[in-house]
XYZ file of C-alpha atoms in Angstrom:
607
model
C -13.332 -20.286 -15.904
C -9.765 -20.529 -14.617
C -10.876 -23.033 -11.953
C -12.628 -25.181 -14.582
C -9.508 -25.256 -16.769
C -7.414 -26.168 -13.738
C -9.678 -29.095 -12.835
C -9.767 -30.388 -16.428
C -5.953 -30.356 -16.575
C -5.798 -32.298 -13.283
C -8.257 -34.921 -14.597
C -6.281 -35.414 -17.806
C -3.061 -35.819 -15.840
C -4.753 -38.491 -13.712
C -5.956 -40.256 -16.872
C -2.432 -40.141 -18.275
C -0.937 -41.688 -15.142
C -3.595 -44.432 -14.984
C -3.222 -45.284 -18.673
C 0.529 -45.587 -18.193
C 0.029 -47.780 -15.146
C -2.470 -49.955 -17.020
C -0.023 -50.416 -19.872
C 2.649 -51.355 -17.350
C 0.383 -53.974 -15.771
C -0.613 -55.372 -19.130
C 2.949 -55.529 -20.425
C 5.495 -55.270 -17.630
C 8.146 -57.058 -19.698
C 7.955 -55.010 -22.885
C 11.479 -53.851 -22.514
C 12.888 -57.144 -21.135
C 15.929 -58.452 -23.014
C 14.960 -62.187 -22.422
C 11.676 -61.976 -24.295
C 11.232 -64.629 -27.002
C 8.576 -65.152 -29.624
C 5.999 -67.977 -29.532
C 7.654 -69.595 -32.582
C 10.945 -69.789 -30.677
C 9.103 -71.242 -27.684
C 7.522 -73.973 -29.877
C 10.954 -74.919 -31.296
C 12.412 -75.075 -27.754
C 9.564 -77.384 -26.613
C 9.952 -79.665 -29.636
C 13.698 -79.907 -28.920
C 12.965 -80.797 -25.236
C 14.823 -77.686 -23.968
C 11.969 -76.359 -21.796
C 11.717 -77.468 -18.178
C 8.780 -75.420 -16.862
C 6.146 -73.053 -18.283
C 4.110 -70.716 -15.997
C 1.069 -68.936 -17.489
C -0.070 -65.696 -15.769
C -2.780 -64.018 -17.838
C -1.126 -63.265 -21.179
C 2.365 -63.548 -19.732
C 4.450 -66.731 -20.172
C 7.403 -67.385 -17.844
C 9.772 -70.005 -19.354
C 12.418 -71.971 -17.460
C 14.955 -73.839 -19.635
C 16.672 -77.082 -18.620
C 20.142 -75.744 -19.362
C 21.229 -73.702 -16.313
C 17.644 -72.923 -15.268
C 17.761 -69.978 -17.653
C 14.660 -67.735 -17.517
C 12.798 -66.366 -20.541
C 9.453 -64.692 -21.060
C 6.920 -64.546 -23.852
C 3.336 -63.520 -24.497
C 0.357 -65.565 -25.698
C -2.792 -64.560 -27.560
C -5.351 -62.857 -25.300
C -8.482 -64.840 -26.316
C -7.111 -68.400 -26.518
C -5.635 -70.948 -24.130
C -1.904 -71.692 -24.046
C -2.419 -75.253 -25.328
C -4.518 -74.095 -28.257
C -1.987 -71.401 -29.134
C 0.983 -73.788 -29.053
C -0.822 -76.563 -31.000
C -1.783 -74.088 -33.728
C 1.903 -73.255 -34.052
C 2.848 -76.943 -34.497
C 4.044 -78.045 -31.057
C 4.596 -81.787 -30.441
C 1.894 -83.012 -28.030
C 4.202 -85.606 -26.479
C 6.951 -83.048 -25.869
C 4.373 -80.608 -24.424
C 3.143 -83.293 -22.019
C 6.657 -83.663 -20.572
C 6.757 -79.931 -19.524
C 5.687 -78.829 -16.044
C 2.798 -76.472 -17.029
C 1.378 -74.189 -14.324
C -1.492 -71.675 -14.827
C -1.811 -68.741 -12.351
C -4.861 -66.457 -12.142
C -4.468 -62.605 -12.109
C -4.937 -60.833 -8.762
C -8.341 -59.212 -8.199
C -6.915 -55.677 -8.154
C -5.004 -56.139 -11.414
C -7.984 -57.798 -13.074
C -10.404 -54.971 -12.222
C -7.836 -52.302 -12.973
C -7.089 -53.670 -16.427
C -10.613 -54.599 -17.448
C -13.031 -52.208 -15.745
C -11.113 -48.951 -15.168
C -11.077 -47.870 -18.856
C -14.890 -48.209 -18.851
C -15.638 -46.523 -15.483
C -13.178 -43.608 -15.676
C -14.847 -41.671 -18.575
C -18.186 -42.000 -16.799
C -16.673 -40.604 -13.556
C -15.136 -37.727 -15.503
C -18.530 -36.742 -16.966
C -20.139 -36.913 -13.493
C -17.371 -34.701 -12.076
C -17.797 -32.053 -14.808
C -21.574 -31.868 -14.228
C -21.034 -31.590 -10.452
C -18.510 -28.773 -10.933
C -20.831 -26.781 -13.221
C -23.790 -27.098 -10.808
C -21.549 -26.076 -7.910
C -20.383 -22.947 -9.755
C -23.967 -22.054 -10.650
C -25.021 -22.455 -7.004
C -22.110 -20.294 -5.850
C -23.095 -17.590 -8.362
C -26.673 -17.642 -7.059
C -25.410 -17.310 -3.476
C -23.133 -14.428 -4.506
C -26.107 -12.611 -6.006
C -28.048 -13.068 -2.753
C -25.126 -11.830 -0.605
C -24.192 -8.909 -2.880
C -25.849 -6.417 -0.576
C -24.371 -7.852 2.609
C -21.975 -5.846 4.722
C -18.261 -5.711 3.907
C -17.372 -4.754 7.493
C -14.787 -6.958 9.188
C -14.538 -7.662 12.889
C -11.213 -6.501 14.299
C -9.397 -9.307 16.082
C -6.714 -9.210 18.734
C -3.217 -10.316 17.849
C -2.879 -11.229 14.199
C 0.044 -12.805 12.373
C 2.022 -12.753 15.622
C 1.799 -8.963 15.812
C 1.441 -7.199 19.133
C -1.861 -5.562 20.083
C -1.846 -1.826 19.410
C -2.958 0.301 22.377
C -2.978 4.000 23.286
C 0.536 3.588 24.720
C 1.784 2.699 21.247
C 0.375 5.926 19.766
C 2.841 8.742 20.492
C 1.606 12.309 20.776
C -2.086 13.082 20.078
C -2.635 13.676 23.804
C -5.886 15.631 23.451
C -7.208 13.278 20.756
C -6.563 10.232 22.953
C -8.277 11.907 25.902
C -11.357 12.703 23.829
C -11.728 9.278 22.312
C -10.825 7.452 25.538
C -13.993 8.952 27.089
C -15.997 6.947 24.550
C -14.046 3.829 25.533
C -14.708 4.525 29.241
C -18.420 4.970 28.508
C -18.551 1.548 26.854
C -16.692 -0.045 29.765
C -18.795 1.584 32.539
C -21.910 3.289 31.105
C -23.699 3.570 34.483
C -21.106 6.054 35.809
C -22.111 8.511 33.046
C -25.823 7.669 32.931
C -26.241 8.554 36.628
C -25.525 12.172 35.712
C -27.775 12.084 32.637
C -24.868 11.916 30.169
C -25.579 10.383 26.778
C -22.919 8.495 24.881
C -21.758 10.266 21.689
C -23.295 8.556 18.679
C -20.459 9.510 16.372
C -16.807 10.517 16.646
C -15.175 12.142 13.599
C -11.374 12.017 13.385
C -10.135 14.928 11.265
C -6.513 15.406 10.252
C -4.036 15.643 7.416
C -2.920 12.420 5.691
C -0.482 10.464 7.853
C -1.363 12.074 11.201
C -2.578 8.789 12.710
C -6.373 8.650 12.276
C -6.492 4.955 11.335
C -3.748 4.183 13.864
C -5.827 5.746 16.650
C -8.860 3.732 15.522
C -6.794 0.513 15.743
C -5.866 1.422 19.315
C -9.533 2.029 20.145
C -10.380 -1.422 18.739
C -8.066 -3.044 21.292
C -8.800 -0.679 24.202
C -12.590 -0.705 24.009
C -13.153 -4.348 24.901
C -16.268 -4.460 22.694
C -16.774 -5.718 19.113
C -15.107 -3.322 16.656
C -16.184 -3.447 12.993
C -14.111 -1.627 10.399
C -15.035 -0.774 6.811
C -13.897 1.695 4.150
C -16.308 4.317 2.853
C -15.691 3.200 -0.720
C -16.850 -0.353 0.116
C -20.449 0.864 0.444
C -20.635 2.267 -3.073
C -21.198 -0.123 -5.990
C -22.198 0.209 -9.630
C -25.730 -1.031 -8.796
C -28.132 1.470 -7.227
C -29.344 0.486 -3.768
C -26.496 -1.865 -2.892
C -24.687 0.740 -0.781
C -27.783 1.558 1.277
C -28.428 -2.145 1.818
C -24.830 -2.670 2.970
C -25.182 0.210 5.440
C -28.354 -1.359 6.871
C -26.685 -4.748 7.127
C -23.579 -3.253 8.787
C -25.651 -1.612 11.520
C -27.808 -4.734 11.972
C -24.692 -6.854 12.547
C -23.342 -4.253 15.004
C -26.673 -4.079 16.891
C -26.683 -7.856 17.412
C -23.374 -7.589 19.296
C -24.086 -4.220 20.984
C -22.471 -2.367 22.619
C -20.122 -2.127 19.641
C -18.152 0.304 17.472
C -18.258 0.773 13.692
C -15.205 2.448 12.145
C -15.674 3.995 8.676
C -12.353 4.971 7.125
C -12.343 7.768 4.511
C -16.009 8.583 5.075
C -15.803 11.420 2.527
C -16.130 8.709 -0.174
C -19.872 8.517 0.670
C -20.466 11.521 2.917
C -19.989 14.366 0.449
C -22.366 17.288 0.250
C -25.663 16.293 -1.359
C -27.149 18.172 -4.272
C -23.791 19.044 -5.816
C -23.330 15.943 -7.926
C -24.173 15.243 -11.544
C -26.604 12.411 -10.816
C -29.322 14.373 -9.013
C -30.828 13.101 -5.752
C -31.157 9.456 -6.710
C -27.597 8.423 -7.440
C -26.014 5.575 -5.528
C -23.699 7.675 -3.339
C -26.498 9.930 -2.069
C -28.766 6.982 -1.256
C -25.915 5.448 0.731
C -25.386 8.712 2.633
C -29.123 9.013 3.347
C -29.101 5.528 4.871
C -26.094 6.394 7.079
C -27.943 9.503 8.313
C -31.038 7.451 9.170
C -29.065 4.738 10.947
C -27.075 7.218 13.042
C -30.025 9.341 14.205
C -33.269 8.297 12.598
C -36.651 7.194 13.918
C -35.260 4.002 15.458
C -31.732 4.560 16.748
C -29.648 2.223 18.892
C -27.526 4.156 21.401
C -25.281 1.152 21.967
C -23.664 1.422 18.498
C -21.007 4.131 18.170
C -19.698 5.244 14.770
C -16.070 6.367 14.512
C -15.126 7.874 11.144
C -11.938 9.342 9.679
C -11.438 11.939 6.951
C -8.928 14.521 5.787
C -11.619 16.531 3.938
C -14.178 17.695 6.546
C -15.002 20.720 4.375
C -16.803 18.608 1.761
C -18.903 16.528 4.177
C -22.675 17.003 4.212
C -23.895 19.348 7.013
C -26.525 16.800 8.097
C -23.730 14.338 8.811
C -21.858 16.780 11.042
C -24.748 18.006 13.172
C -25.019 17.065 16.890
C -26.815 13.765 17.318
C -24.828 12.172 14.510
C -21.185 13.118 14.790
C -21.348 14.741 18.222
C -17.608 14.889 18.690
C -15.051 16.129 16.209
C -11.442 15.329 17.118
C -8.696 17.247 15.339
C -5.372 15.468 14.814
C -2.634 18.071 14.307
C 0.833 17.610 12.880
C 3.093 16.335 15.692
C 5.135 18.847 17.683
C 8.894 18.470 18.159
C 8.393 16.529 21.405
C 5.783 14.298 19.764
C 8.039 13.707 16.754
C 10.800 12.476 19.056
C 8.355 10.120 20.802
C 7.083 8.810 17.439
C 10.662 8.197 16.268
C 11.417 6.246 19.453
C 8.388 3.984 18.921
C 9.305 3.245 15.297
C 12.945 2.695 16.328
C 12.089 -0.113 18.770
C 12.407 -2.828 16.114
C 15.466 -1.282 14.442
C 19.139 -1.444 15.530
C 19.814 2.266 16.063
C 23.431 3.191 16.928
C 23.884 4.321 20.557
C 25.384 7.675 19.576
C 22.384 8.528 17.354
C 20.355 11.529 18.501
C 16.651 11.189 17.669
C 16.017 14.620 19.201
C 18.180 16.186 16.498
C 16.204 14.273 13.865
C 12.965 15.579 15.421
C 14.325 19.148 15.285
C 15.131 18.775 11.582
C 11.698 17.445 10.622
C 9.146 20.240 11.229
C 5.889 19.559 9.451
C 6.532 15.809 9.212
C 3.523 13.600 9.969
C 3.715 10.281 11.799
C 3.689 8.439 8.470
C 6.556 10.626 7.206
C 8.622 9.815 10.313
C 7.967 6.078 9.926
C 9.055 6.347 6.294
C 12.154 8.307 7.346
C 13.345 5.516 9.663
C 12.549 2.910 7.028
C 14.631 4.798 4.431
C 17.482 5.048 6.957
C 17.325 1.269 7.511
C 17.388 0.639 3.742
C 20.365 2.982 3.373
C 22.250 1.186 6.167
C 21.472 -2.226 4.646
C 22.700 -1.042 1.249
C 26.053 -0.172 2.851
C 26.197 -3.546 4.710
C 26.088 -1.811 8.101
C 25.019 -3.596 11.274
C 23.449 -0.471 12.806
C 21.569 2.610 11.636
C 23.832 5.601 12.222
C 23.106 9.301 12.694
C 24.406 9.955 9.195
C 21.861 7.497 7.764
C 19.054 9.289 9.619
C 20.085 12.762 8.434
C 20.483 11.581 4.830
C 17.026 9.990 4.919
C 15.516 13.351 6.024
C 16.707 14.963 2.793
C 15.579 11.944 0.772
C 12.046 12.141 2.198
C 11.870 15.942 1.787
C 13.522 16.393 -1.611
C 13.910 12.944 -3.166
C 16.951 10.728 -3.821
C 20.311 12.088 -4.902
C 20.826 12.183 -8.669
C 24.579 11.793 -8.989
C 24.127 10.873 -12.653
C 22.708 14.362 -13.280
C 26.098 15.926 -14.064
C 26.441 19.686 -14.551
C 28.803 21.181 -17.069
C 31.565 23.370 -15.619
C 29.591 26.539 -16.375
C 26.300 25.115 -15.008
C 28.042 23.983 -11.845
C 29.405 27.483 -11.304
C 25.966 29.054 -11.856
C 24.330 26.553 -9.453
C 27.008 27.258 -6.813
C 26.451 31.045 -6.897
C 22.671 30.526 -7.013
C 22.594 28.397 -3.828
C 25.232 30.596 -2.175
C 22.908 33.581 -2.767
C 19.985 31.816 -1.063
C 22.085 30.716 1.901
C 23.932 34.010 2.456
C 20.723 36.069 2.535
C 19.104 33.532 4.903
C 22.089 33.884 7.236
C 22.184 37.691 6.974
C 18.562 38.752 7.447
C 16.531 38.612 10.679
C 13.337 36.550 10.965
C 14.752 33.676 8.873
C 15.333 30.030 9.766
C 18.909 28.767 10.293
C 20.698 27.182 7.329
C 21.435 23.498 7.973
C 22.922 22.497 4.639
C 23.781 23.901 1.206
C 24.299 21.567 -1.749
C 24.566 21.645 -5.530
C 23.969 17.877 -5.797
C 20.664 17.273 -7.584
C 17.857 15.782 -5.501
C 14.472 14.981 -6.946
C 13.652 17.743 -9.427
C 15.931 20.315 -7.747
C 19.327 21.061 -9.297
C 20.584 22.160 -5.876
C 19.065 23.141 -2.540
C 19.517 25.204 0.612
C 18.072 23.408 3.629
C 16.595 25.858 6.160
C 14.829 24.527 9.243
C 13.248 26.386 12.198
C 14.565 25.958 15.737
C 11.046 25.445 17.091
C 7.566 24.676 15.811
C 5.721 27.715 14.476
C 1.983 28.164 14.225
C 1.907 31.861 13.294
C 3.923 33.744 10.680
C 4.534 37.498 10.716
C 4.803 39.976 7.864
C 8.497 40.498 8.652
C 9.115 36.763 8.281
C 7.346 36.698 4.930
C 9.346 39.704 3.669
C 12.624 38.030 4.680
C 11.442 34.781 3.068
C 10.751 36.621 -0.192
C 14.293 38.039 -0.145
C 15.733 34.545 0.450
C 13.665 33.108 -2.431
C 14.987 35.818 -4.758
C 18.586 35.424 -3.527
C 19.546 32.916 -6.209
C 18.009 35.031 -8.980
C 19.864 38.118 -7.703
C 23.212 36.307 -7.351
C 23.041 35.036 -10.946
C 22.295 38.525 -12.256
C 25.099 40.179 -10.210
C 27.841 37.647 -10.974
C 27.059 36.619 -14.578
C 24.925 39.590 -15.704
C 22.648 36.900 -17.190
C 19.519 35.011 -16.114
C 18.795 31.281 -16.409
C 15.805 29.004 -15.922
C 17.243 27.791 -12.597
C 15.251 30.418 -10.660
C 11.867 29.561 -12.234
C 10.510 27.657 -9.219
C 11.822 30.313 -6.788
C 9.993 33.022 -8.735
C 6.782 30.970 -8.788
C 6.837 30.393 -5.013
C 7.723 34.037 -4.312
C 4.890 35.313 -6.533
C 2.334 33.012 -4.855
C 3.508 34.054 -1.383
C 3.329 37.771 -2.236
C -0.208 37.384 -3.649
C -1.354 35.542 -0.521
C 0.086 38.346 1.627
C -2.134 40.777 -0.277
C -5.333 38.784 -0.902
C -5.535 36.402 2.073
C -3.447 37.716 4.962
C -4.350 41.437 4.718
C -0.685 42.523 4.925
C -0.908 45.271 2.304
C -0.879 48.774 3.834
C -2.487 50.229 0.730
C -5.411 47.795 0.461
C -5.803 47.171 4.193
C -7.076 44.157 6.155
C -9.409 42.809 3.481
C -9.447 39.416 1.777
C -10.093 39.260 -1.942
C -11.548 36.372 -3.928
C -13.956 33.666 -2.797
C -12.928 30.079 -3.385
C -15.526 28.103 -5.255
C -15.402 24.327 -5.059
C -17.392 21.791 -7.061
C -17.775 18.886 -4.690
C -18.552 16.207 -7.255
C -15.047 16.629 -8.692
C -13.512 16.893 -5.235
C -11.100 19.679 -6.145
C -10.947 23.426 -6.197
C -11.662 24.687 -9.693
C -11.070 28.399 -9.278
C -11.596 31.578 -7.285
C -14.606 33.783 -7.765
C -13.654 37.405 -8.440
C -15.531 39.515 -5.876
C -13.700 42.790 -6.582
C -13.549 45.365 -9.354
C -10.940 45.725 -12.077
C -9.547 48.758 -10.269
C -8.912 46.666 -7.138
C -7.391 43.911 -9.322
C -4.934 46.488 -10.670
C -4.065 47.578 -7.121
C -3.576 43.916 -6.040
C -1.152 43.365 -8.909
C 0.658 46.580 -7.993
C 0.999 45.520 -4.338
C 2.264 42.047 -5.315
C 4.855 43.696 -7.545
C 5.756 46.088 -4.708
C 6.448 43.218 -2.283
C 8.589 41.451 -4.897
C 10.505 44.660 -5.745
C 11.282 45.365 -2.073
C 12.521 41.799 -1.565
C 14.664 42.008 -4.696
C 16.173 45.309 -3.546
C 16.943 43.892 -0.099
C 18.576 40.781 -1.589
C 20.700 42.921 -3.908
C 21.906 45.164 -1.053
C 22.956 42.164 1.073
C 24.832 40.418 -1.754
C 26.685 43.589 -2.885
C 27.698 44.297 0.717
C 28.905 40.704 1.263
C 30.268 39.912 -2.192
C 33.524 38.489 -0.771
C 31.628 36.022 1.425
C 29.415 35.069 -1.546
C 32.573 34.282 -3.564
C 33.963 32.129 -0.724
C 30.765 30.115 -0.321
C 30.377 29.576 -4.083
C 34.014 28.491 -4.592
C 33.754 26.092 -1.643
C 30.581 24.623 -3.118
C 32.258 24.117 -6.502
C 34.995 22.096 -4.781
C 33.014 20.199 -2.123
C 29.485 20.310 -3.675
C 27.956 20.164 -0.157
C 28.433 22.380 2.912
C 27.124 21.305 6.310
C 25.897 23.831 8.884
C 29.224 24.297 10.718
C 31.226 24.650 7.493
C 28.777 27.199 6.126
C 28.648 29.427 9.215
C 32.447 29.290 9.505
C 32.636 30.899 6.042
C 29.932 33.459 6.860
C 31.570 34.584 10.114
């Protein structure tokens, strides 16, 4: 509809221009100051003032005897010049003395003036009919191609961008080794077939969001040297039943024509969820699409030369038939990057950014445990934005460290101003957290303490581990509980009053204590038993609740043990703060003045 309106507007603009041009050709002297009427012309001829008269269509060009002065006039369209002048009373003898010259109109002007107004409406009607038939034909073709594949063929360099290879993917050493075997098989299949090895039909990339699943697939597309088709799982599913299954068939048919080839399905959980758990029974569109994928990957007629690479961050909800050997033979886990990998990722993303020479990316890697590759890319981008905002020519170490806090906690909210009393409470609250973290064993070092609001936090104590941890002990959890309750305890000791500032700390501490009892088996009273079975309804894609697989007596004991862990942590926090009350006062007063304490400033006060 929008295209039709656009074309109609264009046609009317053309008509407007042509009508204006036609009017100009018909009357090019309408605004001329030397135009005279026919009556004046007759009087001039009768008084023998006219020397020459040139007739060009309806236009009359008059040359007077006195100074060869030029004038113009216009005759009647359907009569000759002689007839017009005689009807107005011109003297025949005087008219005979004038040099009268008649010029014919040019062919272009003649046809433009006389035939264009007739032909143009006809052409407009023809154009409108042609446009409507063309749209109808396009709609018919769209209906026929509705079930065609949405997969795109990955090209090489695009938009001037460099090809992405395994060298450009930092970390993921084991993942690259696993998937590079598939690439080697496609390059030299005979080397593997001699030993009876069969190429994996499917490779499933599993990892948290931002760990580099799609990035690794892009590298495979350039490393493999075979056609690489990529499609999103959601592009198979449509509102019409059967379209998804047809698109799956068409995708594999296209890939088979160019075999050996690779099909990459991003976010396969959009169509690969567990069957039989949905609301639509066994005949809904998503399940038909999944059934077709299962048949194409390992059905009655399977092509070994087509490999399927898929990515998901929810392997737990995928259908078991999809994960069995013969379909997805190889499952590659992409972990969060280690400290060494984080440094390598930062160096790759820093290649196109002017990083200051004295900047230490290793320090940034140390301060970003748990960051994914996407988080690190965002960190450097935020640092670049911060440097640009300050009109800097380079990205400094300070920009990088500030962007870490921005990514973790959110932007600073300087407009969120505390009252004098609130500022004092916030200072003692954060001082309590930091002092207990610095005093107890099994805690991470304090890197920064601040009472400047960031995100939804009124203040924060930044604690970061010295090395990557994969296991946590009971002692670490007990110390962490004491640190979480440090702010609550400091407020109660100093002001003998409680505020809402500790609400999130209490929530996190309560959840951690309950996990220690019900999931980690760290309760001496209840022993190494887990309590509660998680029940998940797949069609909603989220955990709805936990099934209670224990008696009310055990539930009472669980609550008692959770309370016991919290009480011990609260007691420990209170003992530390009473013992080091002078240090707590120093830290809080320094925070009130400076608002932020860096690591060296903080530990100088503690020591």
